[in-house]
Coordinates of C-alpha atoms and ligand atoms in Angstrom, one line a residue:
X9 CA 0.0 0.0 0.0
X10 CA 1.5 3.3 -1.1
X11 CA 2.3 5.8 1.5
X12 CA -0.3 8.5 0.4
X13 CA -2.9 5.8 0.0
X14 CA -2.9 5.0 3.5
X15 CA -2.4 8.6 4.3
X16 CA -5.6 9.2 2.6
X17 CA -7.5 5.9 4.1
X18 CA -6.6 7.2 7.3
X19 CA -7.8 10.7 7.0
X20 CA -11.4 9.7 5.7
X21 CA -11.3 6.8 9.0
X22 CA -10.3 10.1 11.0
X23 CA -13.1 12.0 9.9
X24 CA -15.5 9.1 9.6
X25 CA -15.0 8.3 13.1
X26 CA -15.0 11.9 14.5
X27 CA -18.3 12.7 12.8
X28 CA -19.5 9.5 14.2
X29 CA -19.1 10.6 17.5
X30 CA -20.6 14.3 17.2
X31 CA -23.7 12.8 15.2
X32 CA -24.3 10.1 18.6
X33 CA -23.6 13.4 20.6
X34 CA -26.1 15.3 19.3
X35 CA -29.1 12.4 18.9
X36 CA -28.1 12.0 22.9
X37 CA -28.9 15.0 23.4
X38 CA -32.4 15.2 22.1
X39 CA -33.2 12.2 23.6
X40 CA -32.1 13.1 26.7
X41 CA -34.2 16.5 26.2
X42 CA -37.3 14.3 25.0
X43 CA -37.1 11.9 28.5
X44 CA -36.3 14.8 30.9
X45 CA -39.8 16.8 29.5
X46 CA -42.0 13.9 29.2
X47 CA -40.5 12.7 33.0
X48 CA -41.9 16.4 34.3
X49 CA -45.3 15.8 32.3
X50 CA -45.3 12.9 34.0
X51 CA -44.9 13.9 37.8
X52 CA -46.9 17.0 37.1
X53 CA -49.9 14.4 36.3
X54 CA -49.5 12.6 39.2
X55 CA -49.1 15.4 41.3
X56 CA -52.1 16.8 40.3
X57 CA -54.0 13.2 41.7
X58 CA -51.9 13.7 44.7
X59 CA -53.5 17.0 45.5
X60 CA -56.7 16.6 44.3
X61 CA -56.9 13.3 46.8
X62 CA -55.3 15.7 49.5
X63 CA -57.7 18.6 48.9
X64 CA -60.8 16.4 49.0
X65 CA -60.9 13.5 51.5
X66 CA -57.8 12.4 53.1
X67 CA -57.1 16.0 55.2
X68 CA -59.5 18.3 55.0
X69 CA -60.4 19.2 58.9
X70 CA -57.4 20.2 60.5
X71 CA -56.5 23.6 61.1
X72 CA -53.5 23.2 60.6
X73 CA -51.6 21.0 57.8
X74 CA -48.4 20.4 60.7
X75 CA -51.7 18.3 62.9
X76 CA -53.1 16.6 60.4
X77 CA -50.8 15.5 58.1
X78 CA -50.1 12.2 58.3
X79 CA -46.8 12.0 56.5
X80 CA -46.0 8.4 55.8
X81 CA -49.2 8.4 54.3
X82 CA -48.3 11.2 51.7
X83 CA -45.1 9.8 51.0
X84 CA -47.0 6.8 50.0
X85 CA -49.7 8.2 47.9
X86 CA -46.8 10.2 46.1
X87 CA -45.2 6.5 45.5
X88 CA -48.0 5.6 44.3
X89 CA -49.4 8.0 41.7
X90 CA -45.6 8.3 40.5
X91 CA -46.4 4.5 40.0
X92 CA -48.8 4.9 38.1
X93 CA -47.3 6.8 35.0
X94 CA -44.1 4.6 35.5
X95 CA -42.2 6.2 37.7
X96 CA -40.8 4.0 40.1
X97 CA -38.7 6.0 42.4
X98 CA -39.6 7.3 45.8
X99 CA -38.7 11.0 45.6
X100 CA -37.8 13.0 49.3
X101 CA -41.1 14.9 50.1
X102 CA -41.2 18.4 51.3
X103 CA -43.8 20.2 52.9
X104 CA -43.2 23.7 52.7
X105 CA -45.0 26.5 54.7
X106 CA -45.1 29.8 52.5
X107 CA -45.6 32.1 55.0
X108 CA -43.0 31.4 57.1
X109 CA -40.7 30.2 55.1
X110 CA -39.6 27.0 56.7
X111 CA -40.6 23.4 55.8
X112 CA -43.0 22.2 58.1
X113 CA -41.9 18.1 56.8
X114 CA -39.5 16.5 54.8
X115 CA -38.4 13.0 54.5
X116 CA -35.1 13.1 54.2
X117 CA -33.7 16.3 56.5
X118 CA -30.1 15.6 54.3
X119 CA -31.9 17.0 51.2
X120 CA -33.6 19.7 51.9
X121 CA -31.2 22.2 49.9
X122 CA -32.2 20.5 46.9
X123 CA -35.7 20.5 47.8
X124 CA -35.3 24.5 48.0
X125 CA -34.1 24.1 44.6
X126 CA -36.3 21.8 43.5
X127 CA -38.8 22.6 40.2
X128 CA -41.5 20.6 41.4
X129 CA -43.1 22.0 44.0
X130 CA -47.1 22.2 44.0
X131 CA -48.9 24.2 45.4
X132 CA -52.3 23.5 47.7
X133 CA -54.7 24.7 50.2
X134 CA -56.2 22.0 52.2
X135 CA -60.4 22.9 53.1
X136 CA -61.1 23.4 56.5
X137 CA -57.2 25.2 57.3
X138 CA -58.4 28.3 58.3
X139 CA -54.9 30.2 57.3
X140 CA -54.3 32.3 54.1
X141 CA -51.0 30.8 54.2
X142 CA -49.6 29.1 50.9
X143 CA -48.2 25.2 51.2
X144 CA -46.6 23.8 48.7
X145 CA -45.1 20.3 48.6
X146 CA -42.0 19.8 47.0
X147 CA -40.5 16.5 45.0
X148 CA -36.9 16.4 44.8
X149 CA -35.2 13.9 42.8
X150 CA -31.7 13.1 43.5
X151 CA -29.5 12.1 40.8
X152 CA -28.7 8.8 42.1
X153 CA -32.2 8.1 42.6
X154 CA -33.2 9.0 38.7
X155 CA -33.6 5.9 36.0
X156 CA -33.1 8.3 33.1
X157 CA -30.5 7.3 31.3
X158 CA -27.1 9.7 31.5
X159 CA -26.7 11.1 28.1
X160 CA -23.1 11.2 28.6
X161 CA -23.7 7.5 28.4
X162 CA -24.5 7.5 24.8
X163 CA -21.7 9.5 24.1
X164 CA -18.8 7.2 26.4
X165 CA -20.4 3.9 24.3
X166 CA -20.2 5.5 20.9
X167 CA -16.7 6.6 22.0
X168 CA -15.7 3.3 23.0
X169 CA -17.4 1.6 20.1
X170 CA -15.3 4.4 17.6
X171 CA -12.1 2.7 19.4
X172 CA -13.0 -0.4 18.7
X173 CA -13.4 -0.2 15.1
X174 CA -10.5 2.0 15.1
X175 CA -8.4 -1.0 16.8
X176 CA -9.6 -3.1 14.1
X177 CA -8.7 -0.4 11.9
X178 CA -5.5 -0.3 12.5
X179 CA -4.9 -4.4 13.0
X180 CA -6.3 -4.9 9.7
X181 CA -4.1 -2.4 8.2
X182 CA -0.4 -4.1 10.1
X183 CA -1.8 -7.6 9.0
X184 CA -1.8 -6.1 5.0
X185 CA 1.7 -4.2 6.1
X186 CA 2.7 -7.9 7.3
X187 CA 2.2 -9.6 4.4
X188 CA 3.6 -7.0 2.1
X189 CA 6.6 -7.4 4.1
X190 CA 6.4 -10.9 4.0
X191 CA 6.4 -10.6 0.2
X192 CA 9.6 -8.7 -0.3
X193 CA 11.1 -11.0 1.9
X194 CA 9.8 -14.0 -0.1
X195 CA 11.2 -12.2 -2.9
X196 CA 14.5 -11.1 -1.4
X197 CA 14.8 -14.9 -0.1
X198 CA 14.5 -16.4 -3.4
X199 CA 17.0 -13.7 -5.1
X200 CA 19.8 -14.4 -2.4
X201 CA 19.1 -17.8 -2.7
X202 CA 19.9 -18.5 -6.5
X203 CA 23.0 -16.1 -5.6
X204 CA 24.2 -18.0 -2.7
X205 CA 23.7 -21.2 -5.1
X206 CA 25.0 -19.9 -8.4
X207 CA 28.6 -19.1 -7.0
X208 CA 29.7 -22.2 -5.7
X209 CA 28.0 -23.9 -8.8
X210 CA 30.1 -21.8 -11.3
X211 CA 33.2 -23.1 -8.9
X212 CA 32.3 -26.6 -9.4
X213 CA 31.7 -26.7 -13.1
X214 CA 35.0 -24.6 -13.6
X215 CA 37.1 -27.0 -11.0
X216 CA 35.2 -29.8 -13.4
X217 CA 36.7 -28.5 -16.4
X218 CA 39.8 -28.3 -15.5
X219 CA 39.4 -31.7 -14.3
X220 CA 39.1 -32.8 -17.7
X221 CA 42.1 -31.6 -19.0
X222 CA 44.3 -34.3 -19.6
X223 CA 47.6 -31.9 -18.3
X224 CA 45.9 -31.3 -15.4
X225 CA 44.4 -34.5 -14.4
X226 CA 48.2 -36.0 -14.7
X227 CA 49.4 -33.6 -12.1
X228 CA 48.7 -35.0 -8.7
X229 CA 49.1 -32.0 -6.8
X230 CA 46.4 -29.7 -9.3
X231 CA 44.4 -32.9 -9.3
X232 CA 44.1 -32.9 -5.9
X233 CA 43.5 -29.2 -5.1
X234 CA 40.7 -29.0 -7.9
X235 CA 39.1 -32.0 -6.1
X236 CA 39.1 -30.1 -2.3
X237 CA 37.7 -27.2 -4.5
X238 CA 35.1 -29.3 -5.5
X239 CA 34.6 -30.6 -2.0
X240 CA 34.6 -27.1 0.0
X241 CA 32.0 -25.7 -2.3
X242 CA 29.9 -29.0 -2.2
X243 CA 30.2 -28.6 1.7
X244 CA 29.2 -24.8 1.4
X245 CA 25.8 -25.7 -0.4
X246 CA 25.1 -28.6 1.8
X247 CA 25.6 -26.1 4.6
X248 CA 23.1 -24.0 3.0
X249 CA 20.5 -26.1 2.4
X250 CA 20.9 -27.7 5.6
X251 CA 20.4 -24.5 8.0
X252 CA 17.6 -23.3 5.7
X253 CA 15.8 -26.9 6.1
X254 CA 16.8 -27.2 9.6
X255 CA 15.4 -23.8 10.8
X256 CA 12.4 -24.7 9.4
X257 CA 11.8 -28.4 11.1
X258 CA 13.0 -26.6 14.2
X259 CA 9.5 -25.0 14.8
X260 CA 8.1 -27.9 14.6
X261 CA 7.5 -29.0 18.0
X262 CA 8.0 -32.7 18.1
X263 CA 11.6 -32.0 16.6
X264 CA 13.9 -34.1 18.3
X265 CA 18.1 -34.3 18.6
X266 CA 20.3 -36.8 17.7
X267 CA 22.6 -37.0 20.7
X268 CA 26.0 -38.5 20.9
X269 CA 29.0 -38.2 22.2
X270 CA 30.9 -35.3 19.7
X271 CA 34.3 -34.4 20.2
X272 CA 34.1 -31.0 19.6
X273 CA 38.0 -30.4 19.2
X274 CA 38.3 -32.1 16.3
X275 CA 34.9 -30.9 14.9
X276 CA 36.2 -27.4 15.2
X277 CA 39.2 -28.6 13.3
X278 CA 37.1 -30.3 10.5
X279 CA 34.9 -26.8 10.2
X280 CA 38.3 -24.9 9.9
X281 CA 39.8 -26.9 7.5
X282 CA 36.4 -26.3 4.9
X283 CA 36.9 -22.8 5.0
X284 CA 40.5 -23.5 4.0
X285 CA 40.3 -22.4 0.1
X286 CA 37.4 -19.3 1.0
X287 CA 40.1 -18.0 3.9
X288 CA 43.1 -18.0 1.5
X289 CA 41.4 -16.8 -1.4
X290 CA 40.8 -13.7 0.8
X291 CA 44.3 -13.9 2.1
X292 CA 42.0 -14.3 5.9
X293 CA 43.4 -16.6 8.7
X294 CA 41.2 -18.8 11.2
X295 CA 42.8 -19.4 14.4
X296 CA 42.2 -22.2 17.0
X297 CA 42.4 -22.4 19.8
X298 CA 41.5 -26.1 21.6
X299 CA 41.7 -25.6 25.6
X300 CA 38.3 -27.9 26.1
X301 CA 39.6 -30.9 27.9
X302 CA 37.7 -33.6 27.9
X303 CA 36.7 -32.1 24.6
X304 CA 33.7 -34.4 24.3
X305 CA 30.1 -33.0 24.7
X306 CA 26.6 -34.4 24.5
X307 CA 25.1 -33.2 21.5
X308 CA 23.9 -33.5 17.8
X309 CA 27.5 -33.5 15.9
X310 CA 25.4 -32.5 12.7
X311 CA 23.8 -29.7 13.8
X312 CA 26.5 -28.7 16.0
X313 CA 29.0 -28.8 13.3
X314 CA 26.5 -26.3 11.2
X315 CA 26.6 -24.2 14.1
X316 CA 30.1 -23.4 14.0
X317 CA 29.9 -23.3 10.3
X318 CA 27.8 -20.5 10.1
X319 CA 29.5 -18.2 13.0
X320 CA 32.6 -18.4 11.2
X321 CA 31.0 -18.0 8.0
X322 CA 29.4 -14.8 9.2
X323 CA 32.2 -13.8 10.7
X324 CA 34.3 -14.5 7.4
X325 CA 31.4 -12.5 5.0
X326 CA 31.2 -10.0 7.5
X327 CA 34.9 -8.9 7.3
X328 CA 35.4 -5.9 4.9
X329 CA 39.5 -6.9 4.7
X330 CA 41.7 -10.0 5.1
X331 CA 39.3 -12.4 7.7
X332 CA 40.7 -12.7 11.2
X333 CA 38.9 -15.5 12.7
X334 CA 39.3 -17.5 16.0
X335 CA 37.4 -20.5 17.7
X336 CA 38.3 -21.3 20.9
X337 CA 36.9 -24.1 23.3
X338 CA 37.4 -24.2 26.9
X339 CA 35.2 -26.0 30.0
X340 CA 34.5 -24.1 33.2
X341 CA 33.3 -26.2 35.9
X342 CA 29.5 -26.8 34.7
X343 CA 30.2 -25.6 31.5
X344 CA 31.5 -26.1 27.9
X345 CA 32.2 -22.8 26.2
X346 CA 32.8 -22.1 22.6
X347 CA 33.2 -18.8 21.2
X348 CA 34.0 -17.5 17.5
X349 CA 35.5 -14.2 17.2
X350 CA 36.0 -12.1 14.1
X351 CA 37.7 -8.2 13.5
X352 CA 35.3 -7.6 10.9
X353 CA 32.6 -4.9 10.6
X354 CA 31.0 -5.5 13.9
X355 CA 27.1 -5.0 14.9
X356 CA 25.9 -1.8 16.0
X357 CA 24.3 -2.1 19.5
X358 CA 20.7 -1.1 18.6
X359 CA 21.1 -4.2 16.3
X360 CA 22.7 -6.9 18.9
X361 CA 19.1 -8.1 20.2
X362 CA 17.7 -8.5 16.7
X363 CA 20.4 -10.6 14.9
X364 CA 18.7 -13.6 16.5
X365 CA 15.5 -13.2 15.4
X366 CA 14.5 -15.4 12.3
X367 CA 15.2 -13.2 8.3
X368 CA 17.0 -9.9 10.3
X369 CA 19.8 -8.4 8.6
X370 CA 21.4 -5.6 9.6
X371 CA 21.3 -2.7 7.2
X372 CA 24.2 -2.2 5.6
X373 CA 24.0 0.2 3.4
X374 CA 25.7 0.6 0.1
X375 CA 29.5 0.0 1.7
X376 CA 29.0 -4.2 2.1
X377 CA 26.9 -5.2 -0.3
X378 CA 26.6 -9.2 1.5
X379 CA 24.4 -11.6 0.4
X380 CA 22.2 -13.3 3.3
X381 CA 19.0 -14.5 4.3
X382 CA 18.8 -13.7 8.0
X383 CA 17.8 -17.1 9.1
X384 CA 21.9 -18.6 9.9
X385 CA 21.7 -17.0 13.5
X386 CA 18.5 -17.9 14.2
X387 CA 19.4 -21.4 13.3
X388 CA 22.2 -21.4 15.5
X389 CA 20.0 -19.9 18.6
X390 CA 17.8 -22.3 18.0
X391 CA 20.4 -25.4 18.2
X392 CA 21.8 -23.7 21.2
X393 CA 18.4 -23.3 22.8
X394 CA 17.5 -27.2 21.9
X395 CA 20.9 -28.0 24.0
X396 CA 19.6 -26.3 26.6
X397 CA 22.8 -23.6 26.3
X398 CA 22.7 -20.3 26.1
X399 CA 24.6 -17.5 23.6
X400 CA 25.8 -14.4 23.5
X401 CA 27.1 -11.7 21.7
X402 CA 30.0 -9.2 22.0
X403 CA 30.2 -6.6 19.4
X404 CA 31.1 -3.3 18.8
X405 CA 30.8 -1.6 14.8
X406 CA 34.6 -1.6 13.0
X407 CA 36.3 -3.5 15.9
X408 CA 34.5 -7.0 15.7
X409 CA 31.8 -9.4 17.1
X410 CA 32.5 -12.4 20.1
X411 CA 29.7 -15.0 19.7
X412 CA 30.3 -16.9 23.1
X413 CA 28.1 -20.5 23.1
X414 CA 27.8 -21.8 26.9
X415 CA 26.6 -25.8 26.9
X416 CA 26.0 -27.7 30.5
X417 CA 28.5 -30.4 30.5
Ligands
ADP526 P1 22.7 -13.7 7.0 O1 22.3 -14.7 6.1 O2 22.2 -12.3 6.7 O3 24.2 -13.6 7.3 P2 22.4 -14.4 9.8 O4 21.2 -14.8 10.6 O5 23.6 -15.3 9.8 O6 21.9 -14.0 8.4 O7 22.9 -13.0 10.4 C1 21.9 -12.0 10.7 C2 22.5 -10.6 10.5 O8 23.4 -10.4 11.6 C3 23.4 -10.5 9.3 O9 22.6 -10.0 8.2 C4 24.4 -9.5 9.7 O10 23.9 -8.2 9.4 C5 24.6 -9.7 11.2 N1 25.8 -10.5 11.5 C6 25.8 -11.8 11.7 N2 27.1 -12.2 12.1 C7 27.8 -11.1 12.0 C8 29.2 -10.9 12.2 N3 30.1 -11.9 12.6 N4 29.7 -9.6 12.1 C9 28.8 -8.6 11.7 N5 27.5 -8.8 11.5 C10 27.0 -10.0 11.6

């Protein structure tokens, strides 16, 4: 997906969404308008029953409201007309002398500020009171008492329901990001991968040739050199196709080791002695040294062997000069350590906790142009991780990289 295109997609989600939310705003709004004046139509009718019963039967001889009143039976008949248009809340009940300014009753003495500012307050005049004084009784309605629904509450859901399709939004657009990553690197594997092959194939055909020439197939020494050519390059592509199968069985869960007894000594030997031909023809040097003693360990000699092939392969391809390499094997007291050093062009730190994950490469620019397909030091973390060892790395850029392997022994 171009950059502008999703730039664009983006925008018109932005704007989608936004107006999404100001449209549910505003529709909360009304209908939060609609239930609060149909709620006062509401209590105002059943108010009016309330006073009408008051003025008529239940009341009428005292002289006084304060005498007569009984009040638990006013608070019920209130509950009770409210009933009756669906309004199923007991509301604290005033009783407010005009006059005097003071409230003669109320049902709950915490609320009586909001009874002062309460808008439903109804007046009456009960028959027989001789007093032109004005009582009113007054309905307050505390918020938590109140089944209206919070308009806000529209709002916070079509908020939250805008983030969830937003999330979705944006998962949807990682996964097509994913897979158009995936694709280069499909297509980057394949291109290395016919480049990683052609090379030593061109080698063989060209030490086959030469081969054939009768001169050279009478001299021993040209005979034989052709034949280790031969043999090096045959070992690099088995190498190859090796770690890029083996990585990929290695997921597998029921993958299992071979275990034996490997002397690791002399495997470090037979590793060195493949990169013979690759080392001289880059006038490099490879370095051992064999302190491990015992030198046997536990452990699959095949992919062991492709372990330390690829370290100092790396470190070979990842020298910009003549190759400096050195393997050295030693035992602590639980341990068996080997470690491959190189002097090449190092790994920035930013870099160091990525090298292990499966197709990273660190981005070299235009100044080593090195063919790869990020999956060798994966390989070897997984081997190491099968063995139940553990690896790390020592690197700093232009002075070198340490890859230090620790095995219980
Ligand atoms: P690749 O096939 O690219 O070599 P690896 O998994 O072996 O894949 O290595 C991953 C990346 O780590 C390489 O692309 C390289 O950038 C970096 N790297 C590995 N080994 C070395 C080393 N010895 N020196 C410098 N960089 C290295």
């Amino acid at each position: 997906m171009k950059r502008w295109f999703r730039v664009i997609i983006i925008s018109i989600f932005a704007l989608a969404a936004v107006s999404l939310v100001v449209i549910q705003f505003i529709q909360a709004r009304r209908t939060y308008s609609i239930s609060d004046n149909m709620f006062n139509i509401s209590v105002t009718s059943a108010m009016d029953e309330v006073i009408k019963e008051i003025n008529g039967e239940v009341f009428q001889t005292a002289t006084h409201p304060a005498a007569t009143f009984n009040y638990q039976e006013l608070d019920s008949l209130i509950a009770e007309e409210l009933l009756l248009v669906g309004i199923d809340v007991h509301p604290v009940v005033g009783l407010y002398d005009g006059s005097q300014g003071s409230f003669l009753y109320t049902s709950d003495p915490r609320h009586e500020g909001l009874l002062e500012q309460s808008p439903y307050r109804y007046s009456f005049q009960p028959i027989g009171v001789i007093s032109s004084n004005q009582f009113f009784i007054i309905l307050g309605f505390p918020h938590s008492l109140l089944p209206r629904i919070d308009s806000n509450l529209y709002l916070y859901m079509s908020v939250f329901l805008v983030l969830v399709i937003a999330i979705m939004f944006f998962i949807s657009l990682r996964t097509i990001a994913n897979q158009r990553r995936l694709d280069q690197m499909k297509n980057e594997f394949i291109s290395n991968m016919t480049h990683e092959v052609k090379t030593p194939i061109s080698t063989i055909s060209l030490a086959c040739e030469m081969l054939q020439d009768h001169s050279v197939a009478q001299d021993e020494a040209a005979r034989t050199n052709f034949v280790s050519i031969i043999a090096d390059e045959n070992q690099r592509m088995r190498v190859l196709v090796e770690t890029i199968l083996q990585s990929s069985k290695m997921s597998n869960r029921n993958f299992s080791l071979n275990l034996t007894e490997v002397n690791v000594n002399a495997l470090v030997n037979k590793v060195a002695q493949s990169f013979r031909l690759t080392l001289a023809n880059r006038n490099g040097r490879l370095d051992t040294i064999l302190e491990a003693e015992p030198p046997t360990l536990v452990a699959d000699e095949l992919h062991l062997s492709n372990l330390i092939y690829n370290l100092v392969d790396n470190g070979i391809k990842y020298s910009s000069g003549a190759p400096h390499i050195i393997v050295h094997t030693w035992r602590e007291p639980e341990r068996f350590l080997i470690s491959v050093q190189d002097h090449g062009i190092g790994i920035p730190k930013a870099d160091q906790k990525h090298v292990f994950e499966k197709f990273y490469r660190v981005s070299t620019g235009n100044v080593h142009n090195v063919k790869g397909f990020g999956i060798g030091l994966n390989y070897v973390a997984q081997v190491v991780r099968l063995h139940h060892g553990t690896i790390s790395l020592e690197s700093a850029p232009r002075q070198g990289s340490t890859f230090t392997l620790a095995f219980p022994a």
